[in-house]
mmCIF file of C-alpha atoms and ligand atoms in Angstrom:
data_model
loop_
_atom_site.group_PDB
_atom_site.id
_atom_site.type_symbol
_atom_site.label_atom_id
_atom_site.label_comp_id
_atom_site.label_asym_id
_atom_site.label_seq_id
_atom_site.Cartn_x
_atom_site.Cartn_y
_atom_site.Cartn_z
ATOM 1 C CA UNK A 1 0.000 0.000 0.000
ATOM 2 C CA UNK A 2 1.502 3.343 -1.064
ATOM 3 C CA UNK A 3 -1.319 5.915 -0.563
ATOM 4 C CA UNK A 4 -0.320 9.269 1.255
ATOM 5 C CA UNK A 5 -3.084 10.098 3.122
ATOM 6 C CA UNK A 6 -4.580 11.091 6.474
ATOM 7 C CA UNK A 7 -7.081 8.356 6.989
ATOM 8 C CA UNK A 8 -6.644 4.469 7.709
ATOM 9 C CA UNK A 9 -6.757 2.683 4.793
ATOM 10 C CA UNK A 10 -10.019 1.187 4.714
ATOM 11 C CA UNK A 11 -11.213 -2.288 3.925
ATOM 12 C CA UNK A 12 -10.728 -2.964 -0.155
ATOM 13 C CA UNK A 13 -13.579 -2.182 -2.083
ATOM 14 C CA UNK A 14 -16.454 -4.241 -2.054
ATOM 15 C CA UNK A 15 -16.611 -4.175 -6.320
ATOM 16 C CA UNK A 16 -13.301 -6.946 -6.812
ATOM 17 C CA UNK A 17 -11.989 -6.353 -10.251
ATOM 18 C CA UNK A 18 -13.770 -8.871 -12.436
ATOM 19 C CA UNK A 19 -12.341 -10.719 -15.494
ATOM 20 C CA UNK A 20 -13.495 -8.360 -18.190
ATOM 21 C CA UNK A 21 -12.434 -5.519 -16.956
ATOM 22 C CA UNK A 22 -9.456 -3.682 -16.680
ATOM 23 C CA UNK A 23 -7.967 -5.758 -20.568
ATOM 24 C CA UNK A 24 -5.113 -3.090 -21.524
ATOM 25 C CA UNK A 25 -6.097 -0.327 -19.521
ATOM 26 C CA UNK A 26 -4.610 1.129 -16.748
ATOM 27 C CA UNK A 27 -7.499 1.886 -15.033
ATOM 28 C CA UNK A 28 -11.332 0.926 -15.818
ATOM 29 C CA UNK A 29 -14.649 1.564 -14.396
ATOM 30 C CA UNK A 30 -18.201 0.390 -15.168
ATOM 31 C CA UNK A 31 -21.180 1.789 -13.264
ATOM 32 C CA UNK A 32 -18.621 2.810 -10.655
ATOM 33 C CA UNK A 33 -20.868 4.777 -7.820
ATOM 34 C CA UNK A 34 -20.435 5.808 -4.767
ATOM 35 C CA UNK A 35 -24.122 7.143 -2.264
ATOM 36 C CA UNK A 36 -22.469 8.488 0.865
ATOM 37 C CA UNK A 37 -25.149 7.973 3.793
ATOM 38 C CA UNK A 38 -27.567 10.717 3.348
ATOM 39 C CA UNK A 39 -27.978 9.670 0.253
ATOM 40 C CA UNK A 40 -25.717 12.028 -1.435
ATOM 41 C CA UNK A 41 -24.820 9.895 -4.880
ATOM 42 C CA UNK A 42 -20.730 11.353 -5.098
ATOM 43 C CA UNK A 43 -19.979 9.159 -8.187
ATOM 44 C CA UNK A 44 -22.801 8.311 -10.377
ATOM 45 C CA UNK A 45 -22.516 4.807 -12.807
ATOM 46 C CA UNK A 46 -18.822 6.120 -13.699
ATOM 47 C CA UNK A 47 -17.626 4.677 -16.952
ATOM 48 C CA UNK A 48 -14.284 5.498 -17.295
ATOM 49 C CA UNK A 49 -11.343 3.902 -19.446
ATOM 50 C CA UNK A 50 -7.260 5.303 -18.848
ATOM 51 C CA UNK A 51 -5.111 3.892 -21.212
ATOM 52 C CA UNK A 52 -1.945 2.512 -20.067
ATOM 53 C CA UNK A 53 1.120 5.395 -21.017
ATOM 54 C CA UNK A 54 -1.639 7.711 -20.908
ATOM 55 C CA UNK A 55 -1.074 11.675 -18.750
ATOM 56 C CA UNK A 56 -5.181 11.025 -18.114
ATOM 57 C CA UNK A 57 -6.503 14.439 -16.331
ATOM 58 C CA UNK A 58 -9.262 13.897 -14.365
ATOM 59 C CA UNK A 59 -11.112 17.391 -14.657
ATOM 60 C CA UNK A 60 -14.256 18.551 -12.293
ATOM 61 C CA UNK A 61 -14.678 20.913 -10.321
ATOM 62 C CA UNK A 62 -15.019 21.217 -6.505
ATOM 63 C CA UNK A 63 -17.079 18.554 -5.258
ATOM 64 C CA UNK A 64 -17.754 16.515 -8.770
ATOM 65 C CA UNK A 65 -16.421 13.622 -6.787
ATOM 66 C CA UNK A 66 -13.020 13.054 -8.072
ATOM 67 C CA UNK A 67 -11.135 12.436 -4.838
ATOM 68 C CA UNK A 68 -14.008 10.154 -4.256
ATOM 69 C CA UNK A 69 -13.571 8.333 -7.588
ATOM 70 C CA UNK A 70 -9.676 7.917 -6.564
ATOM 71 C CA UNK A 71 -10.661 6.853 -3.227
ATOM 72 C CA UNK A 72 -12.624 3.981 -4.480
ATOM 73 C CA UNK A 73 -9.747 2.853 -6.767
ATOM 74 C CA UNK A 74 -7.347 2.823 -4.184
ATOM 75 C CA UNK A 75 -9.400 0.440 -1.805
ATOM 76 C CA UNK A 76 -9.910 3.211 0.357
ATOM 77 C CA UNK A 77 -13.476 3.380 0.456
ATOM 78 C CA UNK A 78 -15.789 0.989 -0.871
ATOM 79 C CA UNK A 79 -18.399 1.807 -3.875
ATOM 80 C CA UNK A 80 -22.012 1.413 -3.497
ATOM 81 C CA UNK A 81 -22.083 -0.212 -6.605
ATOM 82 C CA UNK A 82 -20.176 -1.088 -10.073
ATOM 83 C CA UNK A 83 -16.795 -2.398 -10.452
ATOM 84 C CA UNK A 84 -13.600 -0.906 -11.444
ATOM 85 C CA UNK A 85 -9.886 -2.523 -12.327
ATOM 86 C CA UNK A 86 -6.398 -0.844 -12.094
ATOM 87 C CA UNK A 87 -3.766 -2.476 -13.865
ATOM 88 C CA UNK A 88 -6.271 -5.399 -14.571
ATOM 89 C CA UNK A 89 -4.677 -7.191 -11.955
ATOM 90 C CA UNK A 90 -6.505 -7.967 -8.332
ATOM 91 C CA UNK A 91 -6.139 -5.007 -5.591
ATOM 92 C CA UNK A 92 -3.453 -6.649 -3.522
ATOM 93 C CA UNK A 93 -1.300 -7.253 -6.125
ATOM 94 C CA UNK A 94 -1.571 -3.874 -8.106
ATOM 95 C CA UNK A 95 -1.674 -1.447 -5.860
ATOM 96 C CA UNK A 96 2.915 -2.323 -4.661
ATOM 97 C CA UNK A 97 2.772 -0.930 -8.192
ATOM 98 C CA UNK A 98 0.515 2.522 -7.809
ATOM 99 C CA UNK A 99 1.908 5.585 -6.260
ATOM 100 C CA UNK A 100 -0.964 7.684 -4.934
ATOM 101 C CA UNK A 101 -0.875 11.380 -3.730
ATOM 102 C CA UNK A 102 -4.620 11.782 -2.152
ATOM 103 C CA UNK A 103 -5.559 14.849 -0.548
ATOM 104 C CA UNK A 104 -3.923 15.804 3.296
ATOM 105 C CA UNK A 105 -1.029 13.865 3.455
ATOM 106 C CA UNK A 106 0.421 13.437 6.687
ATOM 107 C CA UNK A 107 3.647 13.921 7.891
ATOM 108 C CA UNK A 108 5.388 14.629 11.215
ATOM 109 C CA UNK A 109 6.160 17.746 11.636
ATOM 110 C CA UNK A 110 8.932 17.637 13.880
ATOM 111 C CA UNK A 111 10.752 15.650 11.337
ATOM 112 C CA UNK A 112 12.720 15.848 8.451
ATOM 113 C CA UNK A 113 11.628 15.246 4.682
ATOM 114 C CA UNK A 114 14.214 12.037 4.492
ATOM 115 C CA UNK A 115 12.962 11.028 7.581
ATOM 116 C CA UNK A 116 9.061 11.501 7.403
ATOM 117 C CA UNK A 117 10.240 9.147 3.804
ATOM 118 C CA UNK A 118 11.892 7.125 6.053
ATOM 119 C CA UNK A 119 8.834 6.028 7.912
ATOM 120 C CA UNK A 120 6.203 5.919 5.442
ATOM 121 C CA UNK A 121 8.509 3.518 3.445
ATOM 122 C CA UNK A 122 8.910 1.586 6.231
ATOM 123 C CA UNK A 123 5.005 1.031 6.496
ATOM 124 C CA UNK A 124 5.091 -0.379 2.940
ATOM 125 C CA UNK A 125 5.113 -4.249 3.425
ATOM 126 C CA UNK A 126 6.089 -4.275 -0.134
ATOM 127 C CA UNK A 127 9.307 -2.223 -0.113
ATOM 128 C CA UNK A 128 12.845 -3.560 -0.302
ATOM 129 C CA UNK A 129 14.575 -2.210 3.058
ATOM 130 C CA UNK A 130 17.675 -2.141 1.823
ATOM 131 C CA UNK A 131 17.441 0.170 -1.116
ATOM 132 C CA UNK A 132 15.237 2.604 1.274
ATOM 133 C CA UNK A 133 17.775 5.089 1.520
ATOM 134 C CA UNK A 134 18.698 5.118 -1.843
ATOM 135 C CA UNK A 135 15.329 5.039 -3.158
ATOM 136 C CA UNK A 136 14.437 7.708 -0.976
ATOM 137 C CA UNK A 137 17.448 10.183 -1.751
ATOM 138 C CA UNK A 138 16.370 9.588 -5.265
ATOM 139 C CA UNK A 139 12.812 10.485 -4.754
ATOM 140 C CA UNK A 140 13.731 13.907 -3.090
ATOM 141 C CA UNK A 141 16.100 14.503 -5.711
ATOM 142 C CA UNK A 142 13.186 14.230 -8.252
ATOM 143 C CA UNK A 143 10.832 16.259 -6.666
ATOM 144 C CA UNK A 144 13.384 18.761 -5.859
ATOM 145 C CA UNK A 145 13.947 18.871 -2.618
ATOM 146 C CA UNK A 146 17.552 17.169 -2.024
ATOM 147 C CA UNK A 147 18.842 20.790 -0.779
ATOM 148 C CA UNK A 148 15.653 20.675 1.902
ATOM 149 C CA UNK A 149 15.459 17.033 3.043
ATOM 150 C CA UNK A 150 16.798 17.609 6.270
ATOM 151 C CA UNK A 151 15.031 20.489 6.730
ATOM 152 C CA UNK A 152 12.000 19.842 9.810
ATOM 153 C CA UNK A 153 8.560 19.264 7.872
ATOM 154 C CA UNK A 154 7.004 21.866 9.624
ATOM 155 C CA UNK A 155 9.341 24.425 8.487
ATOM 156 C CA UNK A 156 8.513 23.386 4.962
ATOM 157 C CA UNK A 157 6.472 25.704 2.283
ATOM 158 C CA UNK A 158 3.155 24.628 0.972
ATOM 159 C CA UNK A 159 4.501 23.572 -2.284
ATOM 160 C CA UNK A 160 7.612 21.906 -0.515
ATOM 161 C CA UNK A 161 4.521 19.915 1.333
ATOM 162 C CA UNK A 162 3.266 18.910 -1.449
ATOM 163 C CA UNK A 163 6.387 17.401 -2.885
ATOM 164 C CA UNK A 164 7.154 15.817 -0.390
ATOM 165 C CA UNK A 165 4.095 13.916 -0.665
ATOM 166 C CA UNK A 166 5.058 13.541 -4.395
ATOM 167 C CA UNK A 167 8.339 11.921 -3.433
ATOM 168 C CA UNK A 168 6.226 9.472 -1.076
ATOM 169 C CA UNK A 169 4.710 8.206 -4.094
ATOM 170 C CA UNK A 170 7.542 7.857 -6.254
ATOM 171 C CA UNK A 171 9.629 5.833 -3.714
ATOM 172 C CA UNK A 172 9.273 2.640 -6.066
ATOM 173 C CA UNK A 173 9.481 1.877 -9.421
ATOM 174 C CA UNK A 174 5.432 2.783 -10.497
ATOM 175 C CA UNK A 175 3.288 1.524 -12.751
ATOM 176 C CA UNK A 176 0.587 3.862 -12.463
ATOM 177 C CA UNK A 177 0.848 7.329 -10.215
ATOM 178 C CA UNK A 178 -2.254 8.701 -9.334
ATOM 179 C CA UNK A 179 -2.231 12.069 -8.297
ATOM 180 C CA UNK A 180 -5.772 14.273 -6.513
ATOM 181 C CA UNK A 181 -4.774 17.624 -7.157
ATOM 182 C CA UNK A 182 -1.109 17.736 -7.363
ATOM 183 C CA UNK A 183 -0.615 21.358 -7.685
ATOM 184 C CA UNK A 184 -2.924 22.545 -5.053
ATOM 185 C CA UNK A 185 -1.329 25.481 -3.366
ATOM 186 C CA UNK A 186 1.780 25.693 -5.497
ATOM 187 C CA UNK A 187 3.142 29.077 -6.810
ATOM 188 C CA UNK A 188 2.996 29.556 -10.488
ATOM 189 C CA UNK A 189 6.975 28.131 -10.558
ATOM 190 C CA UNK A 190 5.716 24.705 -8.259
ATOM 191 C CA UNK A 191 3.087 24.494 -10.958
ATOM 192 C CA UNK A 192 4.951 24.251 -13.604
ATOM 193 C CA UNK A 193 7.957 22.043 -11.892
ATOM 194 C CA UNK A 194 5.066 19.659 -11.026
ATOM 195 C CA UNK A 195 3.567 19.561 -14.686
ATOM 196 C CA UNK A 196 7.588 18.529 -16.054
ATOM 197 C CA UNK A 197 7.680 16.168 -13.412
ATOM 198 C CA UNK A 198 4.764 14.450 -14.527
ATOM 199 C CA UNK A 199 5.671 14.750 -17.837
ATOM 200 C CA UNK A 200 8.885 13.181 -17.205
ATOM 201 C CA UNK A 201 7.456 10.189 -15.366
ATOM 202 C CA UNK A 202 4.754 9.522 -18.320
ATOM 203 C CA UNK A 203 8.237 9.618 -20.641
ATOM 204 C CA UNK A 204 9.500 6.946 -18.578
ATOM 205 C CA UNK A 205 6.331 5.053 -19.138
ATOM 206 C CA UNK A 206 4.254 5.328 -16.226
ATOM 207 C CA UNK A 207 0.668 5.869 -16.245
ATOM 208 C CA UNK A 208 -0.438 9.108 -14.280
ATOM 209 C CA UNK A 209 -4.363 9.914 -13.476
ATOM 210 C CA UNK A 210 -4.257 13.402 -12.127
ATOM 211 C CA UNK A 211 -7.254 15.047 -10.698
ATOM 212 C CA UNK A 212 -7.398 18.756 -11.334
ATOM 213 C CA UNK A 213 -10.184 21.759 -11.210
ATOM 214 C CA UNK A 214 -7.855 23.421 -13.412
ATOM 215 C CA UNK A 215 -8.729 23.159 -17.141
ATOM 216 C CA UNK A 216 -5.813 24.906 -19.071
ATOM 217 C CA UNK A 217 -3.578 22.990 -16.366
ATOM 218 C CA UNK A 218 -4.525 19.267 -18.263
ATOM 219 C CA UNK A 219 -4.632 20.977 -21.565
ATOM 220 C CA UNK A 220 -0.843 21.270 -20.863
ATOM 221 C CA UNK A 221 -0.015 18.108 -19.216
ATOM 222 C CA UNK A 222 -2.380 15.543 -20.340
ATOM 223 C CA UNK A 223 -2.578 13.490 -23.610
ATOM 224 C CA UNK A 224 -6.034 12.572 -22.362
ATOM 225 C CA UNK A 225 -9.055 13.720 -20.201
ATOM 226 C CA UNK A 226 -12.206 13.442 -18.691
ATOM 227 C CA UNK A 227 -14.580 15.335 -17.259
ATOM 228 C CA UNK A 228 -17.277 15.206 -14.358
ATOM 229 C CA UNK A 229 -20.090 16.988 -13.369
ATOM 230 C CA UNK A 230 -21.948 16.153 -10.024
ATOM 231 C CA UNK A 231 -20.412 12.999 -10.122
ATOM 232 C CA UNK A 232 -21.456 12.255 -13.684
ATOM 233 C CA UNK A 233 -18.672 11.710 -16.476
ATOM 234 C CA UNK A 234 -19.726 14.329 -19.322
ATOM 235 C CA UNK A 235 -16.840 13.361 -21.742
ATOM 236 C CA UNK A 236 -13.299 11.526 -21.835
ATOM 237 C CA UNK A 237 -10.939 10.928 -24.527
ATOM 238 C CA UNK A 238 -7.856 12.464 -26.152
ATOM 239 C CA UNK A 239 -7.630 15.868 -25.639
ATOM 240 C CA UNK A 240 -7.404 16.237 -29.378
ATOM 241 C CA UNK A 241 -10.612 14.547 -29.528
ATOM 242 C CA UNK A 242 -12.243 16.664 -27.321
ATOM 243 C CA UNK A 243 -11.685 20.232 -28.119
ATOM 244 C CA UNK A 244 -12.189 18.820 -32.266
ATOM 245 C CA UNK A 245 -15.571 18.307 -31.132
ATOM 246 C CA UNK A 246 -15.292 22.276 -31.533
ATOM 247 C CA UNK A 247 -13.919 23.662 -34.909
ATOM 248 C CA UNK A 248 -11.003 26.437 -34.780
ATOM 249 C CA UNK A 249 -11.967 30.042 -35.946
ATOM 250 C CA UNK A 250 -10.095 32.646 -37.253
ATOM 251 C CA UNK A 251 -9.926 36.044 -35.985
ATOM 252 C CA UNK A 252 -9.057 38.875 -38.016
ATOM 253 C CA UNK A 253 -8.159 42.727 -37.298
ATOM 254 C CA UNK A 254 -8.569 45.174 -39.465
ATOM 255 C CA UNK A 255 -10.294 48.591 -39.916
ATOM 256 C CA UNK A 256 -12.732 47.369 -42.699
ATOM 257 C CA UNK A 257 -14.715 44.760 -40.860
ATOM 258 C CA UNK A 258 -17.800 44.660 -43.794
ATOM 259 C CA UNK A 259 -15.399 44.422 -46.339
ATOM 260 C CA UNK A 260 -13.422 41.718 -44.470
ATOM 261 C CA UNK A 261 -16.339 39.705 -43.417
ATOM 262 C CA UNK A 262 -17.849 39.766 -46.995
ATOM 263 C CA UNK A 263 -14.316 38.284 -48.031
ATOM 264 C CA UNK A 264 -14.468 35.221 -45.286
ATOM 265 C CA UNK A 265 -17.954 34.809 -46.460
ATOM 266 C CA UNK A 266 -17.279 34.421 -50.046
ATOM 267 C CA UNK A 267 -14.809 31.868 -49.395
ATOM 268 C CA UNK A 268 -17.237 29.689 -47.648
ATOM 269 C CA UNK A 269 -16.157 30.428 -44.390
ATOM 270 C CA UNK A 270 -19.052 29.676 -41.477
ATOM 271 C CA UNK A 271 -20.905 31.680 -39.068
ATOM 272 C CA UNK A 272 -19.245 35.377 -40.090
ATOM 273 C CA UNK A 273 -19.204 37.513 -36.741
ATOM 274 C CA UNK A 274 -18.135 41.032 -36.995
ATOM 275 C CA UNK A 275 -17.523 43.243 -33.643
ATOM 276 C CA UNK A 276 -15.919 46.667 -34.022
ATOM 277 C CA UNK A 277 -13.114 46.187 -35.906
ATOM 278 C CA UNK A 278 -12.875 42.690 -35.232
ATOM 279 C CA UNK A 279 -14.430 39.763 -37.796
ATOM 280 C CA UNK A 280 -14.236 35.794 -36.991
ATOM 281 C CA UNK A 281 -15.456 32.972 -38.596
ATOM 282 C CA UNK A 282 -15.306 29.209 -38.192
ATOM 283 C CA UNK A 283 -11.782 28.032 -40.234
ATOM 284 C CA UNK A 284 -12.840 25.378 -41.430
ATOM 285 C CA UNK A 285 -10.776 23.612 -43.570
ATOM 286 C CA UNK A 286 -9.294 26.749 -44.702
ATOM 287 C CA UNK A 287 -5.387 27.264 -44.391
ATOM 288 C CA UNK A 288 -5.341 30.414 -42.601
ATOM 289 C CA UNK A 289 -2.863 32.091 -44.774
ATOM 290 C CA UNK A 290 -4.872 31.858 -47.791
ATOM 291 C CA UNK A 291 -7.583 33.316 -46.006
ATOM 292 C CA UNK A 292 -4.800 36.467 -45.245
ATOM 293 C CA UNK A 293 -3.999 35.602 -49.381
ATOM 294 C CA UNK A 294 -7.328 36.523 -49.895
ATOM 295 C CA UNK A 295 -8.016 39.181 -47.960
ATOM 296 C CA UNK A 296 -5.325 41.585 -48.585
ATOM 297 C CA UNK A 297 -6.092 40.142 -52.407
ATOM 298 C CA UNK A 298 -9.471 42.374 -51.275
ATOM 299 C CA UNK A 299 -7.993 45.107 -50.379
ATOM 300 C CA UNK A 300 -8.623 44.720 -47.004
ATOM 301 C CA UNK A 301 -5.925 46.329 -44.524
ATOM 302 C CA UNK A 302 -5.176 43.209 -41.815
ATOM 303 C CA UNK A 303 -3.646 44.181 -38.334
ATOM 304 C CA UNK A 304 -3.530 41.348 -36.914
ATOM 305 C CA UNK A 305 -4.903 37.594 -37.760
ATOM 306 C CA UNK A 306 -5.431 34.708 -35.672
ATOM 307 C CA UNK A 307 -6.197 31.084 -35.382
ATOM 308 C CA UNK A 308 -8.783 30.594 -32.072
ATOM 309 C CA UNK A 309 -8.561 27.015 -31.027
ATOM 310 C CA UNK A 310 -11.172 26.066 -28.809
ATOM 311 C CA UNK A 311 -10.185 25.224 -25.286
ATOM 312 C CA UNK A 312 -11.276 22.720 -22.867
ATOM 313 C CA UNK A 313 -12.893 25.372 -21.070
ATOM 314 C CA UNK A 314 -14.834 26.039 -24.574
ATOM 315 C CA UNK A 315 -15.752 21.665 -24.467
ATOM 316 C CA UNK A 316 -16.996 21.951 -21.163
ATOM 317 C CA UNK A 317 -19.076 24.927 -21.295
ATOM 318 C CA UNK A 318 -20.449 23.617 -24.675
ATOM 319 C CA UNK A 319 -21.177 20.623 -22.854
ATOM 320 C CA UNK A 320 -22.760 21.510 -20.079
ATOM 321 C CA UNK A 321 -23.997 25.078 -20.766
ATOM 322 C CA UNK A 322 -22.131 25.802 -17.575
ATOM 323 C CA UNK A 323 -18.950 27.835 -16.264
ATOM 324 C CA UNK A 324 -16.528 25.704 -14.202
ATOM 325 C CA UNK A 325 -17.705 25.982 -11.410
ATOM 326 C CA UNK A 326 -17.960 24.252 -7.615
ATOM 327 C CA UNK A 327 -20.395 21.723 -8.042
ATOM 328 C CA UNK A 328 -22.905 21.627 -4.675
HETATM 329 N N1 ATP B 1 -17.333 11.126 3.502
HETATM 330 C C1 ATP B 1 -18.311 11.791 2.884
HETATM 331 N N2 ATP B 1 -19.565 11.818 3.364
HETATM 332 C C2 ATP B 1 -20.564 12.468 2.718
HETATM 333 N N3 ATP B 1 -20.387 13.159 1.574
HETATM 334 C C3 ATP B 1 -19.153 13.178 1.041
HETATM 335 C C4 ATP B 1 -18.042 12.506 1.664
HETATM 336 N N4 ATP B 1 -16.937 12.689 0.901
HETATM 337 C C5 ATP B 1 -17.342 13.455 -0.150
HETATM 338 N N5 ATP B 1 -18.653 13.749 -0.059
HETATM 339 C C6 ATP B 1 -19.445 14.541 -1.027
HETATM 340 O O1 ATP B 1 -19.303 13.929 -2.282
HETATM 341 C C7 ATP B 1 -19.203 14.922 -3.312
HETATM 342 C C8 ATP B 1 -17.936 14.692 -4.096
HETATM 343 O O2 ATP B 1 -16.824 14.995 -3.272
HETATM 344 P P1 ATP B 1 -15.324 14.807 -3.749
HETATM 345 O O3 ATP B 1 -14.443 15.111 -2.605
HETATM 346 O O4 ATP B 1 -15.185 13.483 -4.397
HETATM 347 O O5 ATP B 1 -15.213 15.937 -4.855
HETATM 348 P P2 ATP B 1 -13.909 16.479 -5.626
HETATM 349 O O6 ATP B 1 -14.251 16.456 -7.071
HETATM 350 O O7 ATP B 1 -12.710 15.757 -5.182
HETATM 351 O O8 ATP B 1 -13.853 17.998 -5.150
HETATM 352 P P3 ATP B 1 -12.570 18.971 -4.934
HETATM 353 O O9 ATP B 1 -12.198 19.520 -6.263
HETATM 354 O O10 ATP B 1 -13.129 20.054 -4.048
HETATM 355 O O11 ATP B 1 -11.491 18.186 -4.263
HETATM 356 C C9 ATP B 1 -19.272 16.260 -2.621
HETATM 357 O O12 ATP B 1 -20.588 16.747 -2.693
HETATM 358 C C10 ATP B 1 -18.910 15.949 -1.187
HETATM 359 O O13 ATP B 1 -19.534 16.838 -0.316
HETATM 360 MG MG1 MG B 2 -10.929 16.384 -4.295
#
């Protein structure tokens, strides 16, 4: 067992991985849910499919039940009802290979970063005591914190918290690294060290599943994605095939709007928009320089021209007809 987090691991789920499940994928899911007592449904029938090699972002916002979806995969809390595989092996045996980061790790404060490592590797039945120290000197190293490792955790930085408990999951070779919110209180620079990090894992060929309320923040890290809504999945797939669900436009600048937008029209372009001195259009397939080509063919003075691609932000509000927003 690997997971960082505050709780006692609870009892492994009550869904086993079955036999049909879990074939070639890194993580699967079918009718996954989780009804908290109350009756509050956090995960509703999840259906969800991570390739292996995938960087899978795991988008919602506050309170779409990711960390409870992550939860349930890591045996920490049992689902209601459906079943779900990781590695498409049974629990005990693939979770020595998952490295989890789940929300609150915790650490002593009154000691070090090598030696809070120190102690949560030796609570891992499945870790080789003799490489400890090396694996752990390796882990800080990764994550950054080398020059800090003797450093008292309680003297440590938010983001410094946070790798640490980054390093805790890396302290053996990984299969698949799931990660709730990695970046969560990290300064612009954490943020991005964090995103190359998991980069460089994936490159190494390890599966990550990061959870994040941060669209643009998977847009740059993750080959794939999905997203949840009030526990419901409202899309997953490549990130290509998600924002091509929305077509690129083109935006042009120029002090002769009507004459621009009558040339974008007449070259089949879709859905003309002009706004002050400012004209777009669907691209299409259209190479946007022969849409300039044809324009200043026009006589039409351009300032500036751009290619809009639509963002994840763009997918989900399409979607769901809804800002990201906390869910309630
Ligand atoms: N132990 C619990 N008991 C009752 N309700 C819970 C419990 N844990 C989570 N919930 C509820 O389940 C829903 C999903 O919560 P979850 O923590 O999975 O969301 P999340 O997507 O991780 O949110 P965030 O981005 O804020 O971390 C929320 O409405 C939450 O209030
Ligand atoms: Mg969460």
């Amino acid at each position: 067992m690997t997971t960082v987090t505050q709780e006692a691991g609870a009892p492994f789920g009550a869904a086993p991985p079955s036999g049909d499940t879990g074939e070639g994928a890194a993580i699967r899911t079918r009718g996954l849910t989780k009804r908290f007592k109350g009756g509050q449904v956090a995960v509703d029938a999840l259906d969800l499919t991570v390739p292996r090699g995938s960087v899978f972002g795991f988008l919602g916002p506050n309170g779409s039940g990711k960390t409870t979806t992550i939860r349930m995969l890591l045996g920490l809390v049992a689902p209601t009802e459906g079943e779900y595989s990781v590695l498409g092996l049974p629990q005990a045996r693939a979770l020595p290979k998952v490295g989890a980061l789940v929300e609150g790790p915790a650490f002593y404060p009154y000691l070090s970063g090598t030696a809070n490592l120190m102690r949560f590797d030796a609570a891992d039945p499945t870790a080789h005591r003799g490489t400890a120290k090396r694996r752990i000197a390796d882990a800080l190293d990764r994550v950054g914190l080398a020059a800090a490792a003797g450093k008292r955790y309680r003297n440590y930085s938010l983001g410094m918290r946070q790798r640490l408990a980054i390093a805790a999951a890396l302290l053996g070779p990984r299969e698949l690294l799931v990660l709730d919110e990695p970046t969560n209180g990290l300064d612009p620079q954490g943020t991005r060290e964090v995103r190359t990090l998991v980069k460089e894992i994936a490159a190494e060929g390890t599966t990550v599943f990061v959870s994040s309320h941060l669209l643009a923040e998977v847009e740059q890290m993750c080959t794939h994605a999905a997203i949840m809504r009030t526990g419901r999945l409202v899309a997953q797939g490549t990130i290509a095939s998600l924002s091509g669900g929305l077509t690129a436009r083109i935006r042009v600048e120029t002090p002769g709007p009507d004459d621009a937008a009558r040339v974008l029209a007449g070259l089949g372009l879709a859905d003309v928009r002009a706004e002050g001195r400012e004209v777009t259009a669907e691209l299409g397939g259209h190479a946007p320089e022969q849409v300039n080509a044809a324009l200043v063919g026009e006589g039409v003075a351009v300032r500036g021209l751009a290619v809009v691609r639509p963002s994840l932000e763009d997918v989900f509000v399409g979607l769901t007809g809804e800002g990201f927003d906390v869910d309630g």
